[in-house]
Amino acid sequence: MTSELSAGDGAASEVTPAWRDPRLSPAERAAALIPLMSLEEKIAQLVGLWVGADASGGGVAPYQSDMTNGVPEWNEAIRYGLGQLTRPFGTAPVDPVLGARSLAASQAQIMAASRFGIPAQVHEECLTGFAAWRATVYPAPLCWGASFDPELVEAMAGRIGRSMRAAGVHQGLAPVLDVTRDYRWGRTEETIGEDPYLVGTIGAAYVRGLEQAGVVATLKHFAGYSASRGGRNLAPVPMGRRELADVILPPFEMALRLGGARAVMHSYAEIDGVPVAADPGMLTDLLRNEWGFTGVVVADYFAVRFLETLHGVATDAAGAARLALRAGIDVELPTVDAYGAPLVEAVRAGTVDEALVDRALHRVLSQKAELGLLDEGWQPLPDGAEELRLDDEAGRDLALRLARESIVLLRNTDGLLPLPTDRRIALVGPAADDPMAMLGCYSFPLHVGVRYPDHETGVEIPSLREALSALFPKLTYAPGCAITGDDTSGIAEAVTAAAESDVCVVAVGDRAGLFGRGTSGEGCDASDLRLPGVQADLVRAVLATGTPVVLVLLAGRPYALGPEFDSAAAVVQAFFPGQRGGQALAEILTGAVNPSGRLPVSVPRDAGGLPTTYLAPPLGRRTEVSSVDPTPAFPFGHGLSYTTFEWSDAAVLDPDGRPREVPDGDDEPAAWAVDGEVTVRITVRNTGNRAGTEVVQLYLHDPVAQTTRPVVRLVGYTRVPLEPGESAEVSFVVPADVTSFTGVHGRRIVEPGDVELRFGRSSGEMAAAVPLRLVGPEREVGHQRRLLSLARVERSVALPHTPEARE
């Protein structure tokens, strides 16, 4: 088939060009178009342009180019086409319908301006929902991890993706798959947790939801960003290859293989002195050649130029473009810079091989073909855009369900919770009456809306005070202090309110923001893990009254809960639970909902101790040779319920599903082939008087290995909802591949030897251990290894839940 364009007015010849032919594969269509393009047309497809939607619905906002210096004016920027449009909805508060019209008008201009009439690929942030005005704000990623519920996270992502597609958006910059390594890092709130298995399974679920909705999911930040020295944003990463391979990389593998993500955003990090943006070993050899990724790698915002201005590995913009393109970055975001005129000039001068441009362009055009953007007759305004609603009851209900599942009951001394509604309640604390205390830094109201203080929020966000006031007629309120600052003048009023009440609920924590405008969020790193401001003084003063205290933490990171907080009768942890978080918290506090969240991060006990996560080898735990005790106040996976559960009958199952028989006197561990799988099971019974959900966690303990290993690490989990008296048999099919680690020679191996699979209520409380022996020769495994332990829950008929009832 011929493929021609007339040189004059850009109209297609009578013969359909091959690159327009939907019968060809996306790769074939891209390959057919590339030879027809000039250098300027090629490079135009490798850049984004940061524009905002005009609030009138008429087109791009003309002021938007003022955000960056040196960006061409709109007509000049689109003269040869355009690769991406950056955040047309996520830049200013714009009515969704008018925003969709504005975007469509911009796309029409892009198509009309260039010879080939190719629209731009549009991307937006979507970490806590579509980052647009009047869009549902869902719980932040730490809440996803706390839910231990991939299915619900997938449903949330699907809804987010459908709303984005309805608005004309093609790509979402989520999920964040960084495994948090230092809670002082401000972006801890954006992570799913501190365990790679949890992050990978939850992250892959989010990817599936977004991709099944037709939106390109973008994995970020690949890789190592969260392991910065001192927990500082965009700081050097002193990480060895084993930590990288065994902790940081697995979630990305899982999201690619199990989720099908089509885009990756590289990390700002420099690992051992090499910026990831300039590292072909990471972005090409590993990601593409070893893992087989065929999608598009996009730059984190301004990161290509950072190779010159921050990392000092390039002398100018052209040098930065050369390094980034060679490493494997296909698209420069957020706007035209190093991949603009500097790259054009470098290719013409022969300092950058045009083949590198063509390599990136082929990936970009292939993805546009997948999205239908190369199809004849593509329409810029999606069907239904004129009735677009981004926040509806179904979305709010989904946000509420996830918020409920994510709230973690850490302590409940003497059953103080749930609270009877006839009690006299004092509600104090700076997070108690602040709707923004429910939201993460990438939510639209905090990410963008704060720059428009005279503009309404766009969604209803009930505060905790508002939610509790509807339930407790005898509620008094005193803020006590602000989240930041050193003003203690309000603490006396809070103390009085507490002393005159039956129970005092103290709500403290964070205010999310960006680059120092908050206590949590991007660029809002902490020097230690003490509560910000004078909030700890407020808590201590209220505890001193002797009134029973319920401590509610609304935070983007775990804060140290040392001995000074031990007298709090109940402690509830919420990680920015979204726009319906206030309602969810009220339901938990009053018992309308039984808590089922589990910690995705440990809660430290010492505010100034060495930052550590539960993934520590023996010498990373408490020892007799150090005066620093890193034992957490509450371990990873911990969480209480208003009912009780009994765990029993742990066993290894034979292939026919029966417990493996052990001869009398035989204490040999059951054999587990290094290339096989094993099935283990345990019975869980609800022994309380109300329905509840237990989260069964499976941990691997590898006592002797050729490199030091974490004492335990998560290799499986499942939620088990049970009625009173009901029991369930919970089994896991565990492939030997999940025991693999990076050995002394730098290769991932399954090593023979004795191990244990431990059933745990948390990483610090094991209910049962099943001894096993991996048998066979040491086995090397790679990217195609089996990644998941498959859980199965079989419920029995509910039995009476008290001895009296059974009689």
PDB file of N, CA, C and O in Angstrom, residues 253 257 286 290-291 737 740 747-750 779-787:
ATOM      1  N   GLU A 253       8.026  -4.676  38.345  1.00  0.00           N
ATOM      2  CA  GLU A 253       7.849  -5.922  37.595  1.00  0.00           C
ATOM      3  C   GLU A 253       6.404  -6.398  37.678  1.00  0.00           C
ATOM      4  O   GLU A 253       5.802  -6.811  36.681  1.00  0.00           O
ATOM      5  N   ARG A 257       3.874  -6.859  34.500  1.00  0.00           N
ATOM      6  CA  ARG A 257       3.438  -8.191  34.102  1.00  0.00           C
ATOM      7  C   ARG A 257       1.994  -8.475  34.486  1.00  0.00           C
ATOM      8  O   ARG A 257       1.250  -9.111  33.724  1.00  0.00           O
ATOM      9  N   LEU A 286      17.691  -3.015  31.395  1.00  0.00           N
ATOM     10  CA  LEU A 286      16.812  -3.709  32.334  1.00  0.00           C
ATOM     11  C   LEU A 286      15.353  -3.624  31.889  1.00  0.00           C
ATOM     12  O   LEU A 286      14.695  -4.651  31.683  1.00  0.00           O
ATOM     13  N   GLU A 290      15.659  -6.738  29.213  1.00  0.00           N
ATOM     14  CA  GLU A 290      15.460  -7.864  30.129  1.00  0.00           C
ATOM     15  C   GLU A 290      13.992  -8.086  30.441  1.00  0.00           C
ATOM     16  O   GLU A 290      13.501  -9.214  30.421  1.00  0.00           O
ATOM     17  N   TRP A 291      13.272  -7.018  30.730  1.00  0.00           N
ATOM     18  CA  TRP A 291      11.865  -7.153  31.113  1.00  0.00           C
ATOM     19  C   TRP A 291      10.912  -7.145  29.926  1.00  0.00           C
ATOM     20  O   TRP A 291       9.746  -7.500  30.066  1.00  0.00           O
ATOM     21  N   ASP A 737       9.337 -19.671  43.698  1.00  0.00           N
ATOM     22  CA  ASP A 737       9.917 -18.444  43.144  1.00  0.00           C
ATOM     23  C   ASP A 737       9.797 -17.259  44.101  1.00  0.00           C
ATOM     24  O   ASP A 737      10.634 -16.348  44.075  1.00  0.00           O
ATOM     25  N   SER A 740      12.757 -16.265  46.259  1.00  0.00           N
ATOM     26  CA  SER A 740      14.003 -15.884  45.588  1.00  0.00           C
ATOM     27  C   SER A 740      14.541 -14.566  46.112  1.00  0.00           C
ATOM     28  O   SER A 740      13.806 -13.713  46.612  1.00  0.00           O
ATOM     29  N   ARG A 747      22.927 -12.538  41.137  1.00  0.00           N
ATOM     30  CA  ARG A 747      21.836 -13.132  40.362  1.00  0.00           C
ATOM     31  C   ARG A 747      20.705 -13.527  41.304  1.00  0.00           C
ATOM     32  O   ARG A 747      20.946 -13.953  42.437  1.00  0.00           O
ATOM     33  N   ARG A 748      19.470 -13.432  40.818  1.00  0.00           N
ATOM     34  CA  ARG A 748      18.309 -13.825  41.619  1.00  0.00           C
ATOM     35  C   ARG A 748      18.206 -15.344  41.630  1.00  0.00           C
ATOM     36  O   ARG A 748      18.188 -15.981  40.568  1.00  0.00           O
ATOM     37  N   ILE A 749      18.137 -15.902  42.817  1.00  0.00           N
ATOM     38  CA  ILE A 749      18.167 -17.359  42.960  1.00  0.00           C
ATOM     39  C   ILE A 749      17.083 -17.837  43.921  1.00  0.00           C
ATOM     40  O   ILE A 749      16.605 -17.095  44.784  1.00  0.00           O
ATOM     41  N   VAL A 750      16.694 -19.088  43.740  1.00  0.00           N
ATOM     42  CA  VAL A 750      15.970 -19.850  44.757  1.00  0.00           C
ATOM     43  C   VAL A 750      16.980 -20.800  45.369  1.00  0.00           C
ATOM     44  O   VAL A 750      17.551 -21.649  44.671  1.00  0.00           O
ATOM     45  N   ARG A 779      18.720 -22.615  42.071  1.00  0.00           N
ATOM     46  CA  ARG A 779      18.054 -22.334  40.800  1.00  0.00           C
ATOM     47  C   ARG A 779      18.022 -20.838  40.534  1.00  0.00           C
ATOM     48  O   ARG A 779      17.595 -20.044  41.373  1.00  0.00           O
ATOM     49  N   GLU A 780      18.494 -20.430  39.363  1.00  0.00           N
ATOM     50  CA  GLU A 780      18.446 -19.025  38.995  1.00  0.00           C
ATOM     51  C   GLU A 780      17.111 -18.720  38.330  1.00  0.00           C
ATOM     52  O   GLU A 780      16.626 -19.476  37.495  1.00  0.00           O
ATOM     53  N   VAL A 781      16.500 -17.595  38.721  1.00  0.00           N
ATOM     54  CA  VAL A 781      15.220 -17.186  38.146  1.00  0.00           C
ATOM     55  C   VAL A 781      15.344 -15.750  37.660  1.00  0.00           C
ATOM     56  O   VAL A 781      16.204 -14.988  38.112  1.00  0.00           O
ATOM     57  N   GLY A 782      14.468 -15.385  36.746  1.00  0.00           N
ATOM     58  CA  GLY A 782      14.522 -14.043  36.177  1.00  0.00           C
ATOM     59  C   GLY A 782      13.176 -13.367  36.200  1.00  0.00           C
ATOM     60  O   GLY A 782      12.323 -13.632  37.049  1.00  0.00           O
ATOM     61  N   HIS A 783      12.961 -12.500  35.207  1.00  0.00           N
ATOM     62  CA  HIS A 783      11.764 -11.665  35.173  1.00  0.00           C
ATOM     63  C   HIS A 783      10.497 -12.492  34.986  1.00  0.00           C
ATOM     64  O   HIS A 783       9.411 -12.064  35.405  1.00  0.00           O
ATOM     65  N   GLN A 784      10.603 -13.676  34.384  1.00  0.00           N
ATOM     66  CA  GLN A 784       9.415 -14.485  34.141  1.00  0.00           C
ATOM     67  C   GLN A 784       9.067 -15.405  35.308  1.00  0.00           C
ATOM     68  O   GLN A 784       8.194 -16.263  35.181  1.00  0.00           O
ATOM     69  N   ARG A 785       9.722 -15.219  36.436  1.00  0.00           N
ATOM     70  CA  ARG A 785       9.404 -16.052  37.596  1.00  0.00           C
ATOM     71  C   ARG A 785       7.955 -15.824  38.036  1.00  0.00           C
ATOM     72  O   ARG A 785       7.345 -14.800  37.723  1.00  0.00           O
ATOM     73  N   ARG A 786       7.420 -16.755  38.794  1.00  0.00           N
ATOM     74  CA  ARG A 786       6.073 -16.598  39.342  1.00  0.00           C
ATOM     75  C   ARG A 786       6.130 -15.588  40.489  1.00  0.00           C
ATOM     76  O   ARG A 786       6.989 -15.665  41.355  1.00  0.00           O
ATOM     77  N   LEU A 787       5.204 -14.675  40.493  1.00  0.00           N
ATOM     78  CA  LEU A 787       5.285 -13.528  41.387  1.00  0.00           C
ATOM     79  C   LEU A 787       4.302 -13.573  42.547  1.00  0.00           C
ATOM     80  O   LEU A 787       4.488 -12.860  43.536  1.00  0.00           O
TER      81      LEU A 787
END
